[in-house]
XYZ file of C-alpha atoms in Angstrom:
709
model
C -6.190 -32.632 -10.942
C -6.309 -28.197 -11.229
C -6.816 -27.814 -14.531
C -7.969 -24.963 -17.286
C -9.901 -25.407 -20.387
C -10.889 -23.322 -23.613
C -14.893 -23.651 -24.961
C -15.554 -26.721 -26.909
C -13.413 -29.075 -24.657
C -9.287 -27.266 -26.933
C -6.683 -28.048 -23.533
C -6.122 -24.496 -23.110
C -3.052 -25.519 -20.166
C -2.274 -27.594 -18.152
C -0.767 -27.290 -15.022
C 2.219 -29.526 -15.283
C 3.747 -27.355 -18.092
C 1.847 -29.821 -20.755
C 2.838 -27.157 -23.983
C -0.474 -25.274 -24.678
C -2.398 -25.395 -27.789
C -5.385 -22.863 -29.106
C -7.322 -25.169 -31.419
C -7.962 -23.857 -34.997
C -7.298 -19.969 -35.969
C -10.695 -19.447 -36.116
C -11.614 -20.534 -32.713
C -8.455 -17.656 -31.232
C -10.025 -15.165 -33.760
C -13.974 -15.512 -32.138
C -12.457 -15.415 -28.827
C -10.321 -12.640 -29.871
C -14.253 -10.886 -30.641
C -16.723 -11.253 -27.846
C -17.329 -9.446 -26.021
C -15.042 -8.989 -22.753
C -17.394 -8.183 -20.062
C -20.757 -9.080 -21.626
C -22.079 -10.817 -18.457
C -20.894 -8.338 -15.761
C -24.472 -6.626 -16.063
C -25.639 -9.811 -14.221
C -28.640 -12.128 -15.194
C -29.141 -14.596 -17.812
C -31.320 -15.310 -21.540
C -31.243 -19.819 -20.351
C -27.608 -20.050 -22.475
C -26.764 -23.204 -19.466
C -23.113 -21.213 -21.074
C -23.929 -17.529 -20.248
C -22.591 -16.298 -16.662
C -24.948 -15.143 -14.726
C -22.219 -13.634 -11.884
C -20.784 -11.121 -13.674
C -17.328 -12.032 -11.171
C -16.008 -14.331 -8.388
C -12.812 -14.377 -6.507
C -11.309 -17.363 -5.867
C -9.549 -16.227 -1.201
C -10.764 -14.897 1.314
C -7.674 -12.444 2.307
C -7.939 -9.365 3.397
C -7.216 -8.658 -0.424
C -10.181 -10.809 -2.139
C -12.557 -8.986 1.205
C -11.355 -5.851 -0.484
C -12.345 -5.767 -3.231
C -15.453 -8.349 -2.546
C -16.488 -5.376 -0.209
C -15.318 -2.370 -3.184
C -17.782 -4.667 -5.944
C -20.191 -4.733 -4.247
C -20.571 -1.040 -3.433
C -19.880 -0.322 -6.688
C -23.288 -2.105 -7.984
C -20.700 -5.301 -9.449
C -22.685 -8.857 -7.894
C -20.288 -11.642 -7.509
C -18.753 -13.973 -5.002
C -16.225 -15.294 -3.149
C -14.661 -18.947 -3.024
C -12.820 -19.685 0.143
C -10.896 -23.281 0.109
C -10.313 -23.504 3.777
C -13.820 -24.488 5.600
C -13.386 -22.005 8.516
C -10.902 -18.079 9.050
C -7.305 -19.184 10.275
C -6.417 -17.407 13.718
C -2.800 -17.788 12.768
C -1.871 -13.338 12.546
C 0.437 -13.450 10.089
C 0.818 -9.754 8.130
C 0.119 -6.965 10.912
C 1.010 -3.830 9.920
C -1.159 -1.722 7.677
C 0.775 1.182 6.221
C -0.653 4.671 5.898
C -2.119 4.579 1.923
C -4.227 1.320 2.811
C -4.884 3.616 6.066
C -6.576 6.048 3.203
C -8.314 3.728 1.619
C -9.449 2.264 5.234
C -10.793 5.561 5.969
C -13.790 5.139 3.269
C -15.149 1.088 3.751
C -17.898 2.063 5.945
C -15.617 3.827 8.275
C -12.773 0.550 8.823
C -9.768 2.611 9.595
C -11.736 4.362 12.532
C -12.451 0.736 13.085
C -9.346 -0.498 13.156
C -7.753 2.377 14.936
C -10.143 2.325 18.374
C -9.014 -1.803 18.713
C -5.546 -2.111 17.682
C -2.808 -2.116 20.908
C -1.730 1.449 21.871
C 0.827 2.940 19.479
C 3.304 3.372 23.062
C 3.897 -0.453 22.889
C 4.381 -1.160 19.382
C 6.521 2.089 17.829
C 9.244 -0.061 18.787
C 12.250 -2.681 17.133
C 14.113 -4.121 19.847
C 17.238 -5.662 19.351
C 18.743 -7.776 22.735
C 20.226 -10.654 23.715
C 16.935 -11.814 25.418
C 13.747 -10.383 26.383
C 14.394 -9.721 29.747
C 18.601 -9.618 28.541
C 20.682 -6.529 27.755
C 19.473 -4.587 25.067
C 21.267 -3.274 22.209
C 19.251 -0.852 20.882
C 16.369 0.219 19.255
C 14.504 1.927 17.144
C 11.126 4.375 17.241
C 9.547 4.608 13.431
C 7.050 6.352 14.550
C 6.710 9.506 12.201
C 3.645 11.367 10.558
C 3.972 12.196 6.806
C 1.928 13.636 4.190
C -2.091 11.298 5.221
C -4.793 12.279 6.790
C -3.679 8.929 9.292
C -1.357 7.393 10.471
C -0.294 3.984 10.052
C -1.543 0.924 12.316
C -0.918 -2.534 14.298
C -2.984 -4.217 13.989
C -3.121 -8.833 12.708
C -4.669 -10.559 10.419
C -7.107 -12.192 11.386
C -8.956 -9.347 13.845
C -8.071 -7.247 9.983
C -10.318 -10.278 8.627
C -13.072 -10.114 11.722
C -13.949 -6.918 10.948
C -14.056 -7.028 6.825
C -16.556 -10.211 8.267
C -18.046 -7.655 9.626
C -17.868 -4.902 7.047
C -19.673 -6.997 4.628
C -22.277 -8.667 6.710
C -24.005 -4.780 6.482
C -24.020 -5.001 3.362
C -25.211 -8.131 2.829
C -22.503 -10.804 2.508
C -22.949 -14.596 3.995
C -20.513 -16.541 4.850
C -21.316 -20.706 4.204
C -20.224 -23.614 4.507
C -20.831 -26.100 1.170
C -24.791 -27.850 3.454
C -26.072 -24.041 3.862
C -26.611 -23.514 -0.239
C -27.278 -27.333 -1.080
C -26.862 -28.576 -5.232
C -28.324 -25.968 -6.345
C -27.004 -24.424 -10.393
C -27.942 -21.467 -10.571
C -24.992 -19.268 -10.696
C -27.673 -15.927 -9.144
C -28.028 -18.438 -5.463
C -24.342 -17.608 -5.169
C -24.512 -13.933 -4.964
C -23.136 -12.339 -2.155
C -21.806 -15.510 -0.821
C -18.690 -16.007 1.121
C -18.435 -19.685 -0.312
C -16.436 -21.382 2.807
C -14.254 -25.103 1.962
C -15.056 -24.830 -1.302
C -11.307 -24.669 -3.813
C -11.226 -24.313 -7.948
C -9.526 -26.153 -9.330
C -10.640 -26.375 -13.062
C -11.316 -23.315 -15.638
C -12.974 -23.255 -18.860
C -13.587 -20.471 -21.308
C -16.211 -20.813 -23.212
C -17.986 -18.108 -25.233
C -19.442 -15.601 -22.714
C -17.275 -15.723 -19.540
C -15.844 -18.575 -17.357
C -17.453 -21.971 -16.107
C -14.740 -22.611 -12.506
C -15.563 -25.801 -10.356
C -15.438 -25.487 -7.536
C -14.495 -28.981 -5.278
C -15.402 -29.003 -1.877
C -16.344 -31.847 0.366
C -19.796 -32.152 2.322
C -21.208 -35.779 4.488
C -17.384 -36.575 3.300
C -18.071 -36.895 -0.231
C -15.594 -35.248 -2.827
C -17.921 -32.751 -5.422
C -18.095 -30.619 -7.921
C -20.205 -27.374 -8.259
C -19.735 -25.500 -11.710
C -20.706 -21.556 -11.532
C -20.045 -19.801 -14.135
C -18.708 -15.547 -14.238
C -17.659 -13.446 -16.519
C -14.025 -13.079 -14.615
C -12.410 -15.102 -12.391
C -10.931 -12.193 -9.883
C -7.559 -14.965 -8.052
C -6.749 -13.433 -5.121
C -6.142 -17.033 -3.695
C -2.631 -16.073 -2.003
C 1.177 -16.945 -2.682
C 0.414 -20.743 -3.656
C -2.062 -19.071 -6.026
C -3.998 -22.070 -7.142
C -5.874 -19.620 -9.868
C -1.710 -18.689 -11.010
C -0.905 -22.161 -11.611
C -4.542 -22.151 -13.641
C -3.296 -19.834 -16.214
C -0.687 -20.983 -16.971
C 1.229 -17.996 -15.103
C 4.600 -18.114 -14.207
C 6.692 -16.073 -11.602
C 9.761 -14.452 -12.224
C 12.047 -13.231 -9.634
C 14.590 -15.117 -6.203
C 13.782 -17.984 -4.519
C 14.304 -19.364 -0.799
C 15.670 -17.140 0.397
C 15.173 -17.984 3.245
C 13.281 -20.443 5.527
C 11.463 -20.641 8.244
C 9.491 -21.487 11.157
C 6.140 -19.650 12.434
C 5.152 -20.182 15.434
C 1.819 -18.943 17.326
C 1.686 -19.024 20.929
C 0.260 -16.725 23.721
C 1.444 -15.617 26.841
C -0.221 -13.029 28.942
C 2.153 -13.459 31.823
C 4.822 -12.168 28.425
C 2.417 -10.004 27.482
C 2.721 -8.214 30.899
C 6.168 -8.179 31.693
C 7.621 -6.773 27.865
C 4.249 -3.591 28.167
C 6.037 -3.182 31.948
C 8.854 -3.353 30.853
C 10.399 -3.077 27.287
C 7.926 -2.684 24.662
C 7.996 -3.179 21.293
C 6.854 -4.372 17.762
C 9.874 -6.738 16.862
C 12.000 -8.064 18.705
C 15.338 -9.262 17.618
C 16.784 -11.854 19.356
C 20.650 -12.835 19.346
C 22.296 -15.722 21.972
C 23.803 -18.017 22.547
C 21.391 -21.066 23.110
C 18.890 -19.581 19.750
C 17.988 -17.016 18.090
C 14.773 -15.913 16.200
C 12.650 -12.629 15.698
C 9.788 -12.050 17.829
C 6.534 -10.432 16.470
C 4.428 -9.015 19.127
C 1.191 -8.920 17.905
C -0.819 -8.146 21.165
C 1.131 -7.209 24.148
C -1.999 -6.973 26.269
C -2.832 -10.627 25.340
C -0.023 -11.842 24.565
C 0.297 -13.061 21.684
C 3.097 -13.931 20.043
C 4.889 -15.153 16.478
C 8.182 -16.282 16.203
C 9.744 -16.966 13.902
C 12.780 -19.332 13.288
C 15.741 -19.950 10.733
C 15.816 -23.774 9.974
C 18.279 -24.967 7.375
C 16.693 -28.648 5.215
C 17.381 -31.396 5.315
C 19.503 -31.355 8.179
C 16.808 -29.569 10.149
C 13.244 -30.449 8.810
C 10.004 -29.179 9.950
C 8.865 -32.132 12.044
C 11.352 -31.224 14.010
C 9.583 -28.224 15.257
C 8.019 -29.989 17.892
C 5.366 -27.860 20.478
C 8.241 -29.155 22.759
C 10.956 -27.505 20.666
C 9.618 -24.701 20.302
C 8.616 -23.981 23.802
C 12.075 -24.502 24.973
C 13.282 -22.043 21.988
C 11.014 -19.628 23.300
C 12.930 -19.363 26.850
C 16.060 -18.996 25.209
C 15.046 -16.596 24.258
C 13.216 -13.942 27.119
C 15.917 -15.246 29.816
C 13.470 -16.622 31.482
C 10.057 -19.513 31.877
C 6.612 -18.097 31.805
C 4.395 -20.402 33.196
C 1.838 -19.477 30.729
C 2.652 -20.269 27.036
C 0.808 -22.077 25.569
C 1.420 -23.118 21.403
C -1.161 -22.893 19.406
C 0.346 -23.704 15.533
C 3.572 -24.566 14.358
C 3.197 -23.815 9.659
C 6.645 -23.607 8.540
C 6.962 -21.095 4.878
C 9.524 -19.600 2.708
C 10.380 -16.499 1.412
C 10.637 -15.336 -1.447
C 11.092 -12.223 -3.451
C 8.675 -12.494 -6.727
C 6.395 -10.837 -9.352
C 3.748 -13.275 -11.339
C 5.056 -12.640 -15.531
C 1.560 -10.551 -16.483
C -1.286 -10.075 -13.626
C -3.973 -10.604 -16.717
C -4.597 -14.580 -18.681
C -6.464 -16.220 -20.308
C -8.293 -14.055 -23.378
C -8.516 -10.994 -20.106
C -11.008 -13.757 -18.013
C -8.900 -13.950 -15.578
C -6.931 -11.386 -13.646
C -3.741 -11.083 -10.246
C -4.917 -9.560 -7.512
C -2.177 -9.141 -4.204
C -0.447 -12.516 -2.771
C -0.895 -14.004 -6.214
C 0.602 -11.171 -7.951
C 3.914 -10.958 -6.128
C 6.102 -12.204 -3.614
C 7.435 -10.099 -1.354
C 9.546 -10.774 2.266
C 7.861 -9.495 5.355
C 10.685 -6.182 5.697
C 8.351 -3.791 5.656
C 4.452 -4.886 5.878
C 4.971 -4.620 1.429
C 2.969 -7.588 0.566
C -0.978 -7.325 2.644
C -0.753 -3.734 1.405
C 0.625 -3.493 -1.930
C -1.905 -6.470 -2.266
C -5.087 -4.236 -0.573
C -4.132 -0.864 -3.204
C -3.356 -3.679 -5.813
C -7.452 -4.176 -5.000
C -8.438 -0.184 -4.839
C -7.151 0.275 -8.446
C -8.883 -2.318 -9.724
C -12.741 -2.523 -8.372
C -13.194 1.188 -10.346
C -12.157 0.140 -13.379
C -14.001 -2.827 -13.812
C -17.202 -0.303 -12.395
C -16.325 1.742 -15.649
C -16.278 -1.032 -17.912
C -19.641 -2.699 -16.296
C -21.696 1.178 -17.017
C -20.387 0.701 -20.618
C -18.510 4.350 -19.977
C -14.958 2.402 -19.992
C -13.410 0.131 -22.794
C -11.680 -3.831 -21.864
C -8.734 -1.375 -22.335
C -8.719 -0.232 -18.962
C -8.326 -3.597 -17.114
C -4.532 -3.458 -18.824
C -3.743 -1.126 -16.651
C -4.088 -2.114 -13.673
C -1.163 -4.403 -14.720
C 0.632 -0.900 -16.267
C 0.408 0.666 -12.901
C 0.697 -1.774 -9.854
C 2.623 -4.503 -11.962
C 6.007 -1.998 -11.642
C 5.003 -1.113 -7.949
C 4.846 -4.771 -6.915
C 8.307 -5.061 -9.170
C 9.418 -1.444 -7.362
C 8.270 -3.400 -3.858
C 9.408 -6.438 -4.513
C 13.266 -4.467 -5.303
C 12.802 -2.509 -1.630
C 11.609 -5.384 0.674
C 14.602 -7.619 0.316
C 16.896 -4.038 0.201
C 15.187 -3.654 3.931
C 15.353 -6.894 4.324
C 20.142 -6.980 3.769
C 19.292 -3.886 6.438
C 17.800 -6.291 8.813
C 21.099 -9.142 8.307
C 23.512 -5.875 8.893
C 22.784 -6.039 12.525
C 23.891 -9.442 12.654
C 26.908 -9.834 10.256
C 27.920 -6.413 12.835
C 27.745 -9.318 15.707
C 29.581 -11.317 14.167
C 26.536 -13.880 13.149
C 27.167 -13.322 9.272
C 24.121 -14.815 7.685
C 25.678 -15.665 4.768
C 28.250 -17.690 6.864
C 25.482 -19.528 7.829
C 23.955 -20.267 4.669
C 27.038 -21.146 2.881
C 28.072 -23.441 5.822
C 25.020 -25.024 4.914
C 25.296 -24.741 1.369
C 28.648 -26.839 1.647
C 27.813 -29.661 3.724
C 24.952 -30.219 1.255
C 27.823 -30.613 -1.840
C 30.087 -32.125 0.390
C 28.351 -34.792 2.986
C 24.863 -34.884 1.930
C 25.552 -37.963 0.111
C 27.403 -39.933 2.315
C 25.850 -39.503 6.727
C 23.310 -40.229 7.475
C 20.995 -37.179 7.418
C 21.077 -37.079 11.575
C 25.153 -36.758 11.847
C 24.737 -33.828 8.539
C 22.319 -32.336 11.660
C 24.649 -33.044 14.005
C 27.184 -31.770 12.518
C 25.041 -28.223 11.360
C 24.146 -27.613 14.470
C 27.903 -27.792 16.424
C 28.842 -25.367 13.816
C 25.663 -22.836 14.787
C 26.503 -23.258 18.620
C 30.118 -22.268 17.168
C 28.678 -19.125 15.578
C 26.486 -18.980 18.715
C 29.542 -17.894 20.680
C 29.927 -14.940 19.352
C 26.935 -13.431 21.247
C 28.334 -14.874 24.226
C 28.003 -11.787 27.350
C 32.056 -13.192 27.264
C 32.898 -11.306 24.172
C 29.247 -9.119 23.440
C 30.859 -6.153 25.766
C 32.177 -2.860 26.405
C 35.178 -4.370 28.039
C 35.659 -6.657 25.258
C 37.479 -4.547 22.510
C 36.271 -6.779 20.131
C 32.740 -7.079 21.159
C 33.558 -3.270 21.710
C 33.618 -3.455 18.312
C 31.155 -5.572 17.260
C 28.397 -2.584 19.023
C 29.664 0.786 18.222
C 28.839 -0.842 14.988
C 25.149 -1.689 15.659
C 25.240 1.418 16.756
C 25.923 3.192 13.819
C 23.578 0.789 11.600
C 21.117 2.367 13.475
C 21.684 5.758 14.663
C 22.293 6.283 10.866
C 18.741 3.999 9.932
C 20.017 2.027 8.183
C 18.664 -1.196 9.310
C 15.521 -2.914 9.384
C 12.655 -0.108 8.379
C 8.808 0.135 8.855
C 7.574 3.314 6.994
C 8.570 4.284 3.614
C 6.822 7.300 3.324
C 8.496 8.156 0.225
C 7.141 5.331 -1.520
C 4.297 4.783 0.585
C 2.269 7.765 -0.752
C 4.870 9.716 -3.194
C 4.662 6.413 -5.245
C 3.363 7.207 -9.875
C 2.187 5.818 -12.457
C 3.834 6.510 -15.161
C 1.801 4.656 -17.891
C -1.836 3.807 -17.405
C -5.385 5.641 -17.460
C -4.028 9.005 -16.880
C -2.878 10.816 -20.130
C 0.698 11.714 -19.603
C 2.160 14.828 -19.008
C 4.732 16.538 -22.053
C 7.219 18.305 -19.015
C 6.979 15.005 -17.731
C 10.604 14.041 -17.367
C 10.424 11.575 -14.179
C 10.261 7.531 -15.947
C 9.896 5.102 -13.114
C 13.465 3.715 -13.611
C 14.682 7.183 -12.531
C 12.193 7.142 -9.862
C 14.382 3.521 -8.163
C 17.616 5.869 -8.441
C 16.449 8.413 -7.572
C 14.965 6.150 -4.339
C 17.619 3.754 -3.770
C 19.333 6.475 -1.861
C 17.370 5.942 0.661
C 15.650 8.913 1.141
C 12.838 8.421 3.176
C 11.029 12.013 2.753
C 7.273 11.478 1.446
C 7.410 15.319 -1.081
C 3.609 16.214 -2.274
C 3.773 16.110 -5.952
C 0.471 17.193 -8.175
C 1.583 15.402 -10.929
C -0.469 12.749 -13.575
C 0.155 9.134 -11.718
C 0.618 10.499 -8.734
C -1.448 9.665 -4.872
C -3.524 13.952 -4.139
C -1.722 15.589 -1.375
C -3.590 15.465 1.436
C -4.537 18.672 3.628
C -6.564 20.188 5.478
C -10.357 21.493 3.817
C -13.026 23.585 4.737
C -15.917 23.277 3.860
C -17.808 26.680 2.585
C -21.820 27.910 2.557
C -22.745 24.764 5.018
C -23.183 24.999 8.546
C -20.079 22.131 9.114
C -17.521 23.381 11.095
C -15.627 20.396 10.726
C -12.137 20.107 8.586
C -11.947 17.907 6.502
C -9.055 16.434 4.048
C -7.746 16.790 0.519
C -8.557 13.091 -0.405
C -12.289 13.050 1.289
C -12.990 15.271 -2.146
C -13.232 12.056 -4.218
C -16.258 10.401 -3.444
C -15.520 7.029 -1.304
C -19.209 5.155 -2.442
C -18.885 5.532 -5.858
C -16.546 6.097 -8.677
C -16.313 9.144 -9.390
C -13.677 11.616 -11.003
C -13.051 15.164 -9.612
C -11.329 18.444 -11.084
C -9.558 20.466 -8.945
C -9.246 24.150 -9.107
C -8.352 27.834 -7.772
C -11.778 30.199 -8.124
C -10.245 31.568 -11.224
C -12.237 33.043 -14.425
C -10.229 30.147 -17.019
C -10.138 27.206 -14.820
C -13.808 27.551 -14.410
C -13.927 27.387 -17.755
C -12.043 24.333 -18.448
C -14.135 22.937 -15.321
C -18.429 24.178 -16.974
C -16.590 21.813 -20.111
C -15.250 19.293 -18.423
C -19.329 19.599 -15.881
C -20.589 19.245 -20.022
C -18.419 16.454 -21.612
C -18.756 14.718 -17.821
C -22.272 14.258 -18.479
C -22.524 12.881 -22.151
C -20.358 9.919 -21.484
C -21.854 9.964 -18.560
C -18.490 9.895 -16.853
C -20.054 10.901 -12.970
C -17.543 14.156 -11.898
C -17.281 17.446 -10.255
C -15.863 20.164 -10.063
C -13.599 21.038 -6.671
C -12.796 24.897 -6.291
C -10.553 25.104 -3.462
C -10.371 29.180 -1.284
C -8.370 30.435 0.568
C -7.351 30.993 3.053
C -10.274 33.779 4.929
C -11.806 33.300 1.868
C -16.108 34.541 3.094
C -19.120 33.050 1.483
C -20.147 36.241 -0.856
C -16.873 36.116 -2.870
C -17.684 32.286 -3.315
C -21.304 33.402 -4.423
C -19.006 33.195 -7.783
C -18.419 29.609 -7.864
C -22.638 29.382 -8.487
C -23.007 31.372 -11.292
C -19.827 30.633 -12.850
C -21.193 26.932 -13.227
C -23.992 26.828 -13.344
C -26.896 24.696 -14.300
C -24.260 22.675 -12.972
C -24.901 21.623 -9.658
C -22.808 19.075 -8.435
C -19.336 21.429 -7.472
C -18.297 22.289 -4.220
C -16.448 24.833 -2.729
C -13.223 24.139 -0.313
C -11.251 26.662 1.842
C -7.631 25.732 2.642
C -6.058 24.948 6.204
C -2.916 24.731 5.537
C -0.349 24.424 8.383
C 3.239 26.635 8.454
C 5.970 26.583 6.727
C 3.210 25.906 3.961
C 0.629 28.850 3.097
C -1.658 27.154 0.073
C -1.730 23.674 -0.648
C -0.904 24.595 -4.478
C 2.065 25.990 -2.610
C 2.769 22.150 -0.649
C 2.047 20.726 -4.941
C 4.829 22.874 -7.016
C 2.118 24.214 -9.106
C 0.333 27.043 -9.771
C -3.255 28.192 -8.749
C -3.618 27.615 -12.792
C -3.474 24.927 -12.551
C -6.845 21.924 -13.327
C -6.006 18.299 -11.673
C -8.824 16.148 -12.463
C -8.541 12.443 -9.974
C -9.054 9.471 -10.640
C -12.343 7.627 -8.329
C -9.240 6.223 -6.602
C -7.666 9.417 -5.375
C -4.162 9.145 -8.530
C -4.169 12.201 -11.079
C -5.127 11.566 -14.070
C -4.333 14.542 -15.760
C -2.684 18.722 -14.893
C -2.543 21.830 -16.964
C -2.827 25.368 -17.120
C -6.094 26.299 -17.572
C -4.417 29.348 -18.974
C -2.083 27.256 -21.662
C -5.739 25.641 -22.830
C -7.496 26.736 -26.974
C -10.103 25.155 -26.606
C -11.981 23.347 -23.651
C -14.232 20.900 -25.352
C -10.595 18.984 -27.614
C -9.484 18.806 -24.700
C -11.706 17.186 -22.073
C -12.211 14.801 -25.115
C -9.252 14.129 -25.306
C -8.683 13.359 -21.871
C -12.061 11.881 -21.396
C -10.140 9.113 -24.508
C -8.255 7.248 -21.950
C -11.237 5.891 -19.951
C -14.314 5.897 -22.898
C -14.722 2.895 -25.588
């Protein structure tokens, strides 16, 4: 059984929820006083409890792999534990939103690789509602739109994304190893830059200088355990996180929203047909024989996942054999493809929960991704929120390792990312309910199905055998599915005509399941954390939630502290390069570096000089970005050289605005007197008006206190 213990053998938490204790109060004080991440620089002193690996990541899904890539790129040694001996080929997540694609742009061109490898946009831009894949189309929604980002969203299956990430990691020296590839070495440094397949985190013990991890693995048919010392354990091990369980961290929210069976299958015949006749990403299929949602992961190669609701204990996962799943596929297609190949059948349960906290065990364990939050799939928030968690955390760990930031910066990871997860949980539940409005409009109200199921469970569950209960349930569901028969669902039938009109109204008004959420995806804002709150800040997180609950999905660029830096195309001045790039590219993607954005004004240059001087004293990498109006010439730009001398870490850029906006400052609804400090994760840390600052040095020192020891 997985366990976690305190140093000296004192039991800290038990997985079964038994009472916890810390030992003596003196021991508790020592735990609080010890250096949090003394091991982040790596190495050891010969003490066998001294961590050699600064960081161990548990979970080699997209979030764990992105995190390992960022940490390695930033100079932090790490290893990854993955309990499976091979990577799953089940497609799972597939939608990558704008913000995540922006992050992927800076992962050695990962976004470009995805764009080149994904299916053509015209094959997946729509959601289709139909009676079968070859029957009547009840309606469709085109979800493609481009707002405020240098890159579009993507449709790319998770297993293919993992393949690309593994190639990126291979390029920076990572190796994927099975237990037999490593042998019985106890030297932690041997594990650096390795993904240890078949290794499950089974125990965690706090020591004076870090964490002792027990990683169980099977070698030659015998279970063994490898002990690994590290300074920090990052749990990226998914919705059923062992790390979260070991840390005694509980989830809060709604459980068991729906139980489903996920059927992964291939059919090139079906893929060719849909590509030609009715391309789409999601197909919502309602007919008297079956109901399901088909995810078209790749029409060209005929790769699909069918989601089917089921209701235990009357319906059990074991009932969904390969033969039964093939029969359901035929009912939903409307004809029998000759080459259906069922590859995998998995049960899963839909939850909407967020961890009560993200950091535990004396700041030694941090949850990331699905380990910290579980969303309904409506809107694709799960993987995207997880990747953005990793992006938020990585640069903070780098500043901590380099002795620039205090350990308190870790708490800003939770104070920034947890409210986002709570908001995204609510938004995904809202979107799930919107999805359910379509079958309800057609006379297939899911709440009625759930009520029928509950009645059978409560009144018949202890009286009649399960097989008879199953017959009763499926008989009632069959009567319900008759509501979408051709006899009822047609324009000549008054009831059917009314239901079809209601469905069209839901689709036309944008009240059905949505794919893109630009206001939330690009416009979310950190209220508290590694930033300097504005004196005039009026917006609270609750106010933001109320504003977005009105279903306005328009993204409005904002330069308020905590916001993502608004995108506009720029062109470098005083260089031979005529190409354009995004304002987001003003932030270095290869190392954690702050960027101060100013206009070419004397008072702003003065503040910039103070910023460079103090950043140099504090060893906090910082550069100045001077945004010039369109049409500026090199003669004017030479002013930056004289104004910022002797500093050379600055760049002059020229706006390339697009109508109706005349300038970047105007788009951000601020004046050119503003100065904006941008963090390494492209979120704004601080904003002020340069002419309001009376003592530049004091103001800059006040700002950097948010990050410096």
